[in-house]
CSV table of C-alpha atoms and ligand atoms in Angstrom, one decimal:
chain,number,residue,atom,x,y,z
A,1,UNK,CA,2.2,101.7,-10.3
A,2,UNK,CA,5.0,100.2,-8.4
A,3,UNK,CA,5.4,97.1,-6.3
A,4,UNK,CA,8.3,97.0,-3.8
A,5,UNK,CA,9.4,93.5,-2.8
A,6,UNK,CA,9.2,90.6,-5.2
A,7,UNK,CA,8.7,87.6,-2.9
A,8,UNK,CA,5.5,85.5,-2.9
A,9,UNK,CA,3.3,88.4,-2.1
A,10,UNK,CA,4.9,91.1,-4.3
A,11,UNK,CA,5.6,88.9,-7.4
A,12,UNK,CA,2.0,87.7,-7.3
A,13,UNK,CA,0.5,91.1,-6.7
A,14,UNK,CA,2.6,92.7,-9.5
A,15,UNK,CA,1.3,90.1,-12.0
A,16,UNK,CA,-2.3,90.3,-10.7
A,17,UNK,CA,-2.1,94.1,-11.2
A,18,UNK,CA,-0.8,93.6,-14.8
A,19,UNK,CA,-3.6,91.2,-15.4
A,20,UNK,CA,-6.0,94.0,-14.5
A,21,UNK,CA,-4.3,96.1,-17.2
A,22,UNK,CA,-2.1,98.3,-14.9
A,23,UNK,CA,1.5,99.2,-15.9
A,24,UNK,CA,3.7,97.9,-13.1
A,25,UNK,CA,7.3,98.4,-12.1
A,26,UNK,CA,8.5,95.7,-9.7
A,27,UNK,CA,11.4,96.6,-7.4
A,28,UNK,CA,13.6,94.3,-5.3
A,29,UNK,CA,17.1,94.8,-3.9
A,30,UNK,CA,18.0,91.2,-5.0
A,31,UNK,CA,19.5,91.7,-8.5
A,32,UNK,CA,19.3,88.0,-9.3
A,33,UNK,CA,15.6,87.9,-8.7
A,34,UNK,CA,15.1,91.1,-10.8
A,35,UNK,CA,17.1,89.7,-13.7
A,36,UNK,CA,15.3,86.4,-13.6
A,37,UNK,CA,11.9,88.0,-13.6
A,38,UNK,CA,12.9,90.2,-16.5
A,39,UNK,CA,13.8,87.0,-18.3
A,40,UNK,CA,10.4,85.5,-17.5
A,41,UNK,CA,11.5,83.2,-14.6
A,42,UNK,CA,10.0,83.0,-11.2
A,43,UNK,CA,12.3,81.7,-8.4
A,44,UNK,CA,9.6,79.7,-6.5
A,45,UNK,CA,7.0,77.2,-7.5
A,46,UNK,CA,3.5,78.7,-7.9
A,47,UNK,CA,1.1,77.3,-10.5
A,48,UNK,CA,0.3,79.7,-13.3
A,49,UNK,CA,2.5,82.5,-12.2
A,50,UNK,CA,5.3,82.1,-14.7
A,51,UNK,CA,2.8,82.0,-17.6
A,52,UNK,CA,1.3,85.3,-16.3
A,53,UNK,CA,4.8,86.8,-16.0
A,54,UNK,CA,5.6,86.0,-19.7
A,55,UNK,CA,2.3,87.4,-20.9
A,56,UNK,CA,2.8,90.6,-18.9
A,57,UNK,CA,6.3,90.9,-20.2
A,58,UNK,CA,5.3,90.5,-23.8
A,59,UNK,CA,2.5,93.0,-23.4
A,60,UNK,CA,5.1,95.4,-21.8
A,61,UNK,CA,2.9,95.8,-18.7
A,62,UNK,CA,5.7,94.8,-16.3
A,63,UNK,CA,9.4,95.5,-15.8
A,64,UNK,CA,11.6,94.8,-12.9
A,65,UNK,CA,14.5,96.8,-11.4
A,66,UNK,CA,16.7,97.2,-8.3
A,67,UNK,CA,16.6,100.9,-8.3
A,68,UNK,CA,13.8,102.9,-6.7
A,69,UNK,CA,14.3,105.7,-9.3
A,70,UNK,CA,11.4,106.1,-11.7
A,71,UNK,CA,11.1,108.2,-14.8
A,72,UNK,CA,7.9,109.7,-13.3
A,73,UNK,CA,6.6,109.2,-9.8
A,74,UNK,CA,4.2,106.2,-9.5
A,75,UNK,CA,0.5,107.0,-8.8
A,76,UNK,CA,0.4,104.0,-6.4
A,77,UNK,CA,3.2,102.1,-4.7
A,78,UNK,CA,2.5,98.8,-2.9
A,79,UNK,CA,4.9,97.8,-0.1
A,80,UNK,CA,5.2,93.9,-0.2
A,81,UNK,CA,8.4,93.3,1.6
A,82,UNK,CA,8.9,90.4,4.1
A,83,UNK,CA,8.3,90.7,7.8
A,84,UNK,CA,10.1,87.6,9.1
A,85,UNK,CA,10.1,86.3,12.7
A,86,UNK,CA,12.9,87.8,14.7
A,87,UNK,CA,14.6,86.2,17.7
A,88,UNK,CA,12.9,83.9,20.2
A,89,UNK,CA,10.2,86.3,21.3
A,90,UNK,CA,8.3,85.7,18.1
A,91,UNK,CA,8.0,89.4,17.2
A,92,UNK,CA,8.1,90.4,13.5
A,93,UNK,CA,11.2,92.1,12.0
A,94,UNK,CA,10.0,95.4,10.6
A,95,UNK,CA,13.4,96.6,9.3
A,96,UNK,CA,12.6,95.8,5.7
A,97,UNK,CA,9.3,97.7,5.8
A,98,UNK,CA,10.9,100.8,7.3
A,99,UNK,CA,14.0,100.6,5.0
A,100,UNK,CA,11.8,100.3,1.9
A,101,UNK,CA,9.5,103.1,3.1
A,102,UNK,CA,12.4,105.5,3.8
A,103,UNK,CA,14.0,104.8,0.4
A,104,UNK,CA,10.6,105.2,-1.3
A,105,UNK,CA,10.1,108.6,0.4
A,106,UNK,CA,12.7,110.1,-1.9
A,107,UNK,CA,11.0,108.7,-5.0
A,108,UNK,CA,7.4,109.6,-4.5
A,109,UNK,CA,5.4,112.8,-5.0
A,110,UNK,CA,2.8,114.3,-2.7
A,111,UNK,CA,0.1,112.8,-5.0
A,112,UNK,CA,1.5,109.2,-4.7
A,113,UNK,CA,-0.5,106.8,-2.6
A,114,UNK,CA,1.7,104.4,-0.7
A,115,UNK,CA,-0.1,101.2,0.2
A,116,UNK,CA,1.1,98.7,2.7
A,117,UNK,CA,0.3,95.0,2.0
A,118,UNK,CA,2.9,93.3,4.1
A,119,UNK,CA,1.6,91.6,7.3
A,120,UNK,CA,2.6,93.9,10.1
A,121,UNK,CA,2.0,94.4,13.8
A,122,UNK,CA,-0.8,96.8,14.4
A,123,UNK,CA,0.6,100.3,14.8
A,124,UNK,CA,3.3,99.9,12.1
A,125,UNK,CA,1.4,102.0,9.5
A,126,UNK,CA,1.2,105.1,11.7
A,127,UNK,CA,5.0,104.8,12.5
A,128,UNK,CA,5.8,104.3,8.8
A,129,UNK,CA,3.7,107.3,7.7
A,130,UNK,CA,5.6,109.5,10.2
A,131,UNK,CA,9.0,108.3,9.2
A,132,UNK,CA,8.3,108.6,5.5
A,133,UNK,CA,6.7,112.1,5.8
A,134,UNK,CA,9.8,113.3,7.7
A,135,UNK,CA,12.2,112.0,4.9
A,136,UNK,CA,10.0,113.2,2.1
A,137,UNK,CA,9.4,116.7,3.6
A,138,UNK,CA,5.6,116.5,2.8
A,139,UNK,CA,2.7,114.4,4.3
A,140,UNK,CA,2.7,111.0,2.7
A,141,UNK,CA,-0.6,109.4,1.6
A,142,UNK,CA,-0.6,106.0,3.2
A,143,UNK,CA,-3.2,103.3,3.1
A,144,UNK,CA,-3.3,99.7,4.3
A,145,UNK,CA,-4.6,96.9,2.1
A,146,UNK,CA,-4.0,93.4,3.5
A,147,UNK,CA,-3.6,90.4,1.1
A,148,UNK,CA,-5.1,87.0,1.9
A,149,UNK,CA,-3.5,84.9,-0.9
A,150,UNK,CA,-2.7,81.2,-0.3
A,151,UNK,CA,0.3,79.6,-1.8
A,152,UNK,CA,-0.6,77.2,-4.6
A,153,UNK,CA,-3.6,79.3,-5.6
A,154,UNK,CA,-1.9,82.7,-5.2
A,155,UNK,CA,-2.8,84.4,-8.5
A,156,UNK,CA,-6.4,83.2,-8.5
A,157,UNK,CA,-6.8,84.4,-4.8
A,158,UNK,CA,-5.5,87.8,-5.8
A,159,UNK,CA,-7.8,88.2,-8.8
A,160,UNK,CA,-10.9,86.7,-7.2
A,161,UNK,CA,-10.5,87.5,-3.5
A,162,UNK,CA,-13.3,86.8,-1.0
A,163,UNK,CA,-13.1,90.5,0.0
A,164,UNK,CA,-11.0,93.6,-0.5
A,165,UNK,CA,-10.1,95.5,2.7
A,166,UNK,CA,-9.0,99.1,2.5
A,167,UNK,CA,-7.8,101.0,5.5
A,168,UNK,CA,-7.0,104.7,5.0
A,169,UNK,CA,-6.8,108.1,6.8
A,170,UNK,CA,-8.1,110.0,3.8
A,171,UNK,CA,-10.7,109.7,1.0
A,172,UNK,CA,-8.1,110.5,-1.7
A,173,UNK,CA,-6.1,107.4,-0.9
A,174,UNK,CA,-9.1,105.1,-0.6
A,175,UNK,CA,-10.5,106.4,-3.9
A,176,UNK,CA,-7.2,105.7,-5.7
A,177,UNK,CA,-7.2,102.2,-4.3
A,178,UNK,CA,-10.8,101.6,-5.3
A,179,UNK,CA,-9.9,102.7,-8.8
A,180,UNK,CA,-7.0,100.2,-8.9
A,181,UNK,CA,-9.3,97.4,-7.9
A,182,UNK,CA,-12.3,98.6,-10.1
A,183,UNK,CA,-12.4,95.5,-12.3
A,184,UNK,CA,-12.5,93.2,-9.2
A,185,UNK,CA,-15.0,95.4,-7.4
A,186,UNK,CA,-17.2,95.6,-10.4
A,187,UNK,CA,-17.6,91.8,-10.3
A,188,UNK,CA,-19.3,92.2,-6.9
A,189,UNK,CA,-16.4,91.4,-4.6
A,190,UNK,CA,-17.2,92.7,-1.1
A,191,UNK,CA,-15.3,95.9,-0.1
A,192,UNK,CA,-14.6,96.6,3.6
A,193,UNK,CA,-13.5,100.1,4.2
A,194,UNK,CA,-12.0,100.5,7.7
A,195,UNK,CA,-9.6,102.6,9.7
A,196,UNK,CA,-5.9,101.8,9.4
A,197,UNK,CA,-5.4,99.8,12.7
A,198,UNK,CA,-8.3,97.6,11.8
A,199,UNK,CA,-6.9,97.0,8.3
A,200,UNK,CA,-3.6,96.0,9.9
A,201,UNK,CA,-5.4,93.7,12.4
A,202,UNK,CA,-7.7,92.0,9.9
A,203,UNK,CA,-4.8,89.9,8.4
A,204,UNK,CA,-3.4,88.7,11.6
A,205,UNK,CA,-6.8,88.1,13.1
A,206,UNK,CA,-7.8,86.0,10.0
A,207,UNK,CA,-4.6,83.9,10.2
A,208,UNK,CA,-5.0,83.5,14.0
A,209,UNK,CA,-8.5,82.2,13.4
A,210,UNK,CA,-7.5,79.8,10.7
A,211,UNK,CA,-4.6,78.5,12.9
A,212,UNK,CA,-7.0,78.1,15.8
A,213,UNK,CA,-9.4,76.1,13.7
A,214,UNK,CA,-6.6,73.6,12.7
A,215,UNK,CA,-5.3,73.3,16.2
A,216,UNK,CA,-8.9,72.9,17.5
A,217,UNK,CA,-9.4,69.8,15.4
A,218,UNK,CA,-5.9,68.6,16.2
A,219,UNK,CA,-6.7,68.9,19.9
A,220,UNK,CA,-9.8,66.8,19.2
A,221,UNK,CA,-7.5,64.3,17.5
A,222,UNK,CA,-5.5,64.1,20.7
A,223,UNK,CA,-8.7,63.3,22.6
A,224,UNK,CA,-9.8,60.8,19.9
A,225,UNK,CA,-6.5,59.0,20.2
A,226,UNK,CA,-7.1,58.3,23.9
A,227,UNK,CA,-10.8,57.5,23.7
A,228,UNK,CA,-10.9,55.4,20.5
A,229,UNK,CA,-13.0,58.0,18.7
A,230,UNK,CA,-12.4,59.2,15.1
A,231,UNK,CA,-11.4,62.9,14.6
A,232,UNK,CA,-12.1,62.8,10.9
A,233,UNK,CA,-15.7,61.7,11.4
A,234,UNK,CA,-16.0,64.2,14.2
A,235,UNK,CA,-14.9,67.0,11.9
A,236,UNK,CA,-17.4,65.9,9.3
A,237,UNK,CA,-20.2,65.8,11.9
A,238,UNK,CA,-19.5,69.2,13.5
A,239,UNK,CA,-18.7,70.8,10.1
A,240,UNK,CA,-22.3,70.4,8.8
A,241,UNK,CA,-23.2,73.1,11.3
A,242,UNK,CA,-22.9,76.1,9.0
A,243,UNK,CA,-21.7,78.2,12.0
A,244,UNK,CA,-18.7,75.9,12.3
A,245,UNK,CA,-18.2,75.0,8.6
A,246,UNK,CA,-16.1,72.1,7.3
A,247,UNK,CA,-13.1,74.1,5.9
A,248,UNK,CA,-9.8,74.1,7.7
A,249,UNK,CA,-10.9,71.2,9.9
A,250,UNK,CA,-8.5,68.6,8.6
A,251,UNK,CA,-6.5,67.1,11.4
A,252,UNK,CA,-3.0,65.8,10.8
A,253,UNK,CA,0.5,67.0,11.4
A,254,UNK,CA,-0.7,70.6,11.5
A,255,UNK,CA,0.0,73.9,9.9
A,256,UNK,CA,3.3,75.3,8.6
A,257,UNK,CA,4.4,77.8,6.0
A,258,UNK,CA,5.6,81.4,5.9
A,259,UNK,CA,2.4,82.9,7.4
A,260,UNK,CA,0.3,81.0,10.0
A,261,UNK,CA,3.1,80.0,12.5
A,262,UNK,CA,4.9,83.3,12.3
A,263,UNK,CA,1.8,85.5,12.3
A,264,UNK,CA,0.4,84.0,15.5
A,265,UNK,CA,3.7,84.4,17.3
A,266,UNK,CA,4.1,88.0,16.1
A,267,UNK,CA,0.5,88.7,17.2
A,268,UNK,CA,1.2,87.4,20.7
A,269,UNK,CA,4.4,89.5,20.9
A,270,UNK,CA,2.6,92.7,19.8
A,271,UNK,CA,-0.3,92.2,22.1
A,272,UNK,CA,2.1,91.7,25.0
A,273,UNK,CA,3.9,94.9,24.1
A,274,UNK,CA,0.5,96.7,24.2
A,275,UNK,CA,-0.3,95.3,27.6
A,276,UNK,CA,-3.1,93.1,26.1
A,277,UNK,CA,-1.1,89.8,26.0
A,278,UNK,CA,-3.8,87.9,28.0
A,279,UNK,CA,-6.3,88.5,25.1
A,280,UNK,CA,-4.4,86.3,22.8
A,281,UNK,CA,-2.5,84.1,25.2
A,282,UNK,CA,-4.6,81.1,23.9
A,283,UNK,CA,-2.6,81.4,20.6
A,284,UNK,CA,0.4,80.0,22.6
A,285,UNK,CA,-1.7,76.9,23.1
A,286,UNK,CA,-2.6,76.9,19.4
A,287,UNK,CA,1.1,76.9,18.6
A,288,UNK,CA,1.8,74.2,21.2
A,289,UNK,CA,-0.9,71.9,20.0
A,290,UNK,CA,0.5,72.3,16.5
A,291,UNK,CA,4.0,71.3,17.5
A,292,UNK,CA,2.7,68.4,19.6
A,293,UNK,CA,1.3,66.7,16.5
A,294,UNK,CA,4.8,66.6,15.0
A,295,UNK,CA,6.2,65.1,18.2
A,296,UNK,CA,3.4,62.6,18.2
A,297,UNK,CA,4.5,61.2,14.8
A,298,UNK,CA,8.0,60.7,16.1
A,299,UNK,CA,6.6,58.9,19.2
A,300,UNK,CA,4.4,56.7,17.0
A,301,UNK,CA,7.4,55.9,14.7
A,302,UNK,CA,9.5,54.8,17.7
A,303,UNK,CA,6.6,52.8,19.2
A,304,UNK,CA,6.0,51.0,15.9
A,305,UNK,CA,9.6,50.3,15.1
A,306,UNK,CA,10.8,49.4,18.6
A,307,UNK,CA,13.6,51.9,18.3
A,308,UNK,CA,14.5,54.5,15.7
A,309,UNK,CA,18.3,53.9,15.6
A,310,UNK,CA,19.3,52.8,12.0
A,311,UNK,CA,15.7,52.3,11.0
A,312,UNK,CA,14.9,53.3,7.5
A,313,UNK,CA,12.1,55.9,7.2
A,314,UNK,CA,10.7,57.5,4.1
A,315,UNK,CA,9.1,60.9,4.3
A,316,UNK,CA,6.7,61.5,1.5
A,317,UNK,CA,6.6,65.3,0.9
A,318,UNK,CA,8.7,68.1,2.3
A,319,UNK,CA,6.8,71.3,1.4
A,320,UNK,CA,4.4,72.7,4.1
A,321,UNK,CA,1.5,71.9,1.7
A,322,UNK,CA,1.0,70.5,-1.8
A,323,UNK,CA,1.6,72.6,-5.0
A,324,UNK,CA,4.3,74.6,-3.3
A,325,UNK,CA,8.0,74.2,-2.8
A,326,UNK,CA,7.9,76.3,0.3
A,327,UNK,CA,9.5,74.5,3.3
A,328,UNK,CA,9.3,77.3,5.8
A,329,UNK,CA,8.2,75.8,9.1
A,330,UNK,CA,7.1,72.7,7.3
A,331,UNK,CA,5.7,70.0,9.6
A,332,UNK,CA,7.0,67.2,7.2
A,333,UNK,CA,10.6,68.6,7.1
A,334,UNK,CA,10.5,69.1,10.9
A,335,UNK,CA,9.5,65.5,11.5
A,336,UNK,CA,12.1,64.2,9.1
A,337,UNK,CA,14.8,66.2,11.0
A,338,UNK,CA,13.5,65.0,14.4
A,339,UNK,CA,13.7,61.4,13.2
A,340,UNK,CA,17.2,61.9,11.9
A,341,UNK,CA,18.2,63.4,15.2
A,342,UNK,CA,16.8,60.3,16.9
A,343,UNK,CA,19.1,58.1,14.8
A,344,UNK,CA,16.8,57.0,11.9
A,345,UNK,CA,18.1,56.9,8.3
A,346,UNK,CA,15.6,59.3,6.7
A,347,UNK,CA,15.0,59.4,3.0
A,348,UNK,CA,13.0,62.3,1.6
A,349,UNK,CA,10.9,62.6,-1.5
A,350,UNK,CA,9.0,65.5,-2.9
A,351,UNK,CA,7.7,66.3,-6.4
A,352,UNK,CA,9.2,69.8,-6.4
A,353,UNK,CA,10.8,70.8,-3.1
A,354,UNK,CA,14.0,68.8,-3.3
A,355,UNK,CA,15.5,71.5,-5.5
A,356,UNK,CA,14.7,74.1,-3.0
A,357,UNK,CA,16.2,71.9,-0.2
A,358,UNK,CA,19.6,72.3,-2.1
A,359,UNK,CA,22.4,71.2,0.2
A,360,UNK,CA,20.7,72.1,3.4
A,361,UNK,CA,20.3,69.3,6.0
A,362,UNK,CA,22.8,66.9,4.3
A,363,UNK,CA,21.9,64.0,6.6
A,364,UNK,CA,18.5,63.6,4.8
A,365,UNK,CA,18.9,61.2,1.9
A,366,UNK,CA,17.3,62.7,-1.2
A,367,UNK,CA,15.6,60.5,-3.8
A,368,UNK,CA,13.8,62.0,-6.8
A,369,UNK,CA,12.3,58.7,-8.0
A,370,UNK,CA,9.5,57.5,-5.8
A,371,UNK,CA,10.0,53.8,-6.5
A,372,UNK,CA,13.7,54.1,-5.7
A,373,UNK,CA,12.9,56.0,-2.5
A,374,UNK,CA,10.5,53.3,-1.3
A,375,UNK,CA,13.1,50.5,-1.6
A,376,UNK,CA,13.8,48.7,1.7
A,377,UNK,CA,12.0,51.2,3.9
A,378,UNK,CA,10.9,50.1,7.4
A,379,UNK,CA,8.3,52.9,7.7
A,380,UNK,CA,6.7,55.4,5.3
A,381,UNK,CA,5.2,58.7,6.5
A,382,UNK,CA,2.9,60.8,4.4
A,383,UNK,CA,3.9,64.4,5.3
A,384,UNK,CA,2.4,66.4,2.5
A,385,UNK,CA,-0.7,65.4,0.6
A,386,UNK,CA,0.6,65.8,-3.0
A,387,UNK,CA,-1.8,64.2,-5.5
A,388,UNK,CA,0.8,61.6,-6.6
A,389,UNK,CA,0.9,60.2,-3.0
A,390,UNK,CA,-2.9,60.2,-2.8
A,391,UNK,CA,-3.0,58.2,-6.0
A,392,UNK,CA,-0.4,55.6,-4.9
A,393,UNK,CA,-1.4,52.0,-5.6
A,394,UNK,CA,-0.9,50.3,-2.1
A,395,UNK,CA,-0.3,46.9,-3.6
A,396,UNK,CA,2.5,47.9,-6.1
A,397,UNK,CA,4.0,50.3,-3.5
A,398,UNK,CA,3.9,47.6,-0.9
A,399,UNK,CA,6.2,45.4,-3.1
A,400,UNK,CA,9.0,48.0,-2.8
A,401,UNK,CA,9.2,48.5,0.9
A,402,UNK,CA,10.8,46.2,3.5
A,403,UNK,CA,7.9,46.6,6.0
A,404,UNK,CA,4.3,47.7,5.0
A,405,UNK,CA,3.9,50.3,7.7
A,406,UNK,CA,2.6,53.8,6.9
A,407,UNK,CA,1.7,56.8,9.1
A,408,UNK,CA,-0.8,59.0,7.2
A,409,UNK,CA,0.0,62.4,8.5
A,410,UNK,CA,-2.7,64.1,6.5
A,411,UNK,CA,-5.6,61.6,6.6
A,412,UNK,CA,-5.9,61.4,2.8
A,413,UNK,CA,-5.3,57.7,2.2
A,414,UNK,CA,-8.1,55.2,1.7
A,415,UNK,CA,-7.7,53.2,4.9
A,416,UNK,CA,-9.6,50.1,3.7
A,417,UNK,CA,-7.7,49.9,0.4
A,418,UNK,CA,-4.3,50.2,2.2
A,419,UNK,CA,-5.2,47.7,4.8
A,420,UNK,CA,-6.6,45.2,2.2
A,421,UNK,CA,-3.2,45.4,0.5
A,422,UNK,CA,-1.5,44.2,3.7
A,423,UNK,CA,-0.4,47.5,5.1
A,424,UNK,CA,-0.5,48.5,8.8
A,425,UNK,CA,-1.8,52.1,8.5
A,426,UNK,CA,-1.8,54.6,11.3
A,427,UNK,CA,-4.0,57.6,10.7
A,428,UNK,CA,-3.6,60.5,13.1
A,429,UNK,CA,-6.7,61.0,15.4
A,430,UNK,CA,-8.4,57.9,14.1
A,431,UNK,CA,-9.0,54.5,15.7
A,432,UNK,CA,-8.6,52.6,12.5
A,433,UNK,CA,-5.3,50.7,13.1
A,434,UNK,CA,-5.3,47.1,12.0
R,1,UDX,C1,-2.3,81.2,4.8
R,1,UDX,C2,-3.7,81.8,4.7
R,1,UDX,O1,-4.7,80.8,4.3
R,1,UDX,C3,-3.8,82.9,3.7
R,1,UDX,O2,-5.1,83.5,3.7
R,1,UDX,C4,-2.8,84.0,4.1
R,1,UDX,O3,-2.7,85.0,3.2
R,1,UDX,C5,-1.4,83.3,4.2
R,1,UDX,O4,-1.4,82.2,5.1
R,1,UDX,P1,-0.9,79.6,3.2
R,1,UDX,O5,0.3,79.8,4.2
R,1,UDX,O6,-0.6,79.6,1.8
R,1,UDX,O7,-2.0,80.7,3.5
R,1,UDX,O8,-1.4,78.1,3.6
R,1,UDX,P2,-2.9,77.5,3.9
R,1,UDX,O9,-3.5,76.9,2.7
R,1,UDX,O10,-3.7,78.4,4.7
R,1,UDX,O11,-2.4,76.3,4.8
R,1,UDX,C6,-1.6,76.5,6.0
R,1,UDX,C7,-1.2,75.2,6.7
R,1,UDX,O12,-2.3,74.7,7.4
R,1,UDX,C8,-0.7,74.1,5.7
R,1,UDX,O13,0.5,73.6,6.3
R,1,UDX,C9,-1.8,73.1,5.7
R,1,UDX,O14,-1.4,71.8,5.5
R,1,UDX,C10,-2.4,73.3,7.1
R,1,UDX,N1,-3.8,72.9,7.2
R,1,UDX,C11,-4.8,73.6,6.5
R,1,UDX,C12,-4.2,71.8,8.0
R,1,UDX,O15,-3.4,71.2,8.6
R,1,UDX,N2,-5.5,71.5,8.1
R,1,UDX,C13,-6.5,72.2,7.4
R,1,UDX,O16,-7.7,71.8,7.6
R,1,UDX,C14,-6.1,73.3,6.6
């Protein structure tokens, strides 16, 4: 089989397929990425992925190339290229999907099953099938098979998914895909076979629901902050109701990353194009609540420090979530930049993301050693809940800073322990300030 696009999704999927015993050719137009993967290196931080890559290389189950040419046509080709947000309207840029599809049309046979995995606006698959069939000169077998992996647990999510969703127009394609996933399906993983538009929608609907859940609890945090209630206890109490569930109900500085923010905006844009914008207009509020939490931290910082100009602030964590170096739409990075804009001197620390930051945003002061980062700070903000921040000793850490003031943007610190060590701790959505 063949996997086109070696970003987060494609690299993980290629290695998950190799783990199932398939022979995989990974294709990407970026020759640096291809060379590094052939040398056993992954260009982003994802636990376990590089080990899987080296195993697959040594078993000769994977190889990577820039060319779409194959010695014999692949039985199955997965399209895993990116669909970034384009312009201010929030719609997704489909040019990579269509470009990959058209180039692929010249390399596949009438028996090849092409499978879309990228997150796309509903209706893309039908347009892609038409365009590909025209270039190939025969009807292309196309199926849609969304991927639900999370960064940080990507390989495990691919190998032990909650469900497999297959959308196809014909039995031949769906049989082929069921064959690909046989080892996973044999373990009892639920299979949902649907029409193609439903398969395209499942992914955006799932991400919209998750984003809504996070923004719901963040909206409750806003209410808690003006009423003296506690959003963390509230989440616990409502989460015991199995219909609500306690997952994805952690309030804080909100969601970021390469999927949730972009997908809800693209969903709104597509629904508006289809004349059904009203149906998902609430997602604009979901987005707005999410952004307001970031602004709230900046307001709190200004209130606590009197003014932000020349105040020293340390941001703990830059990635959008722990165990990832991904800073796309990261709430922590966004807040650090807003504080910098407001005149604060912002130092940033992150266990892995500083390398990825490179020379972007030069005003942010980088510090790799946590104890050095803490020296002389007027305010500390916990922006990403890395385990090393959760394990901080508040007494020892308190000796390094100039002012024992911390905003816990993820509600992970032990409030009583930090307060007992003399810190003023501000927890979002909680009435616990001392
Ligand atoms: C998400 C979906 O979970 C995954 O199924 C899809 O395939 C891709 O998008 P990911 O972007 O890796 O995965 O991140 P996820 O673990 O879902 O977290 C998203 C963001 O929400 C993070 O910034 C996280 O900090 C935030 N979050 C999550 C909260 O603020 N509160 C919560 O309770 C849960």
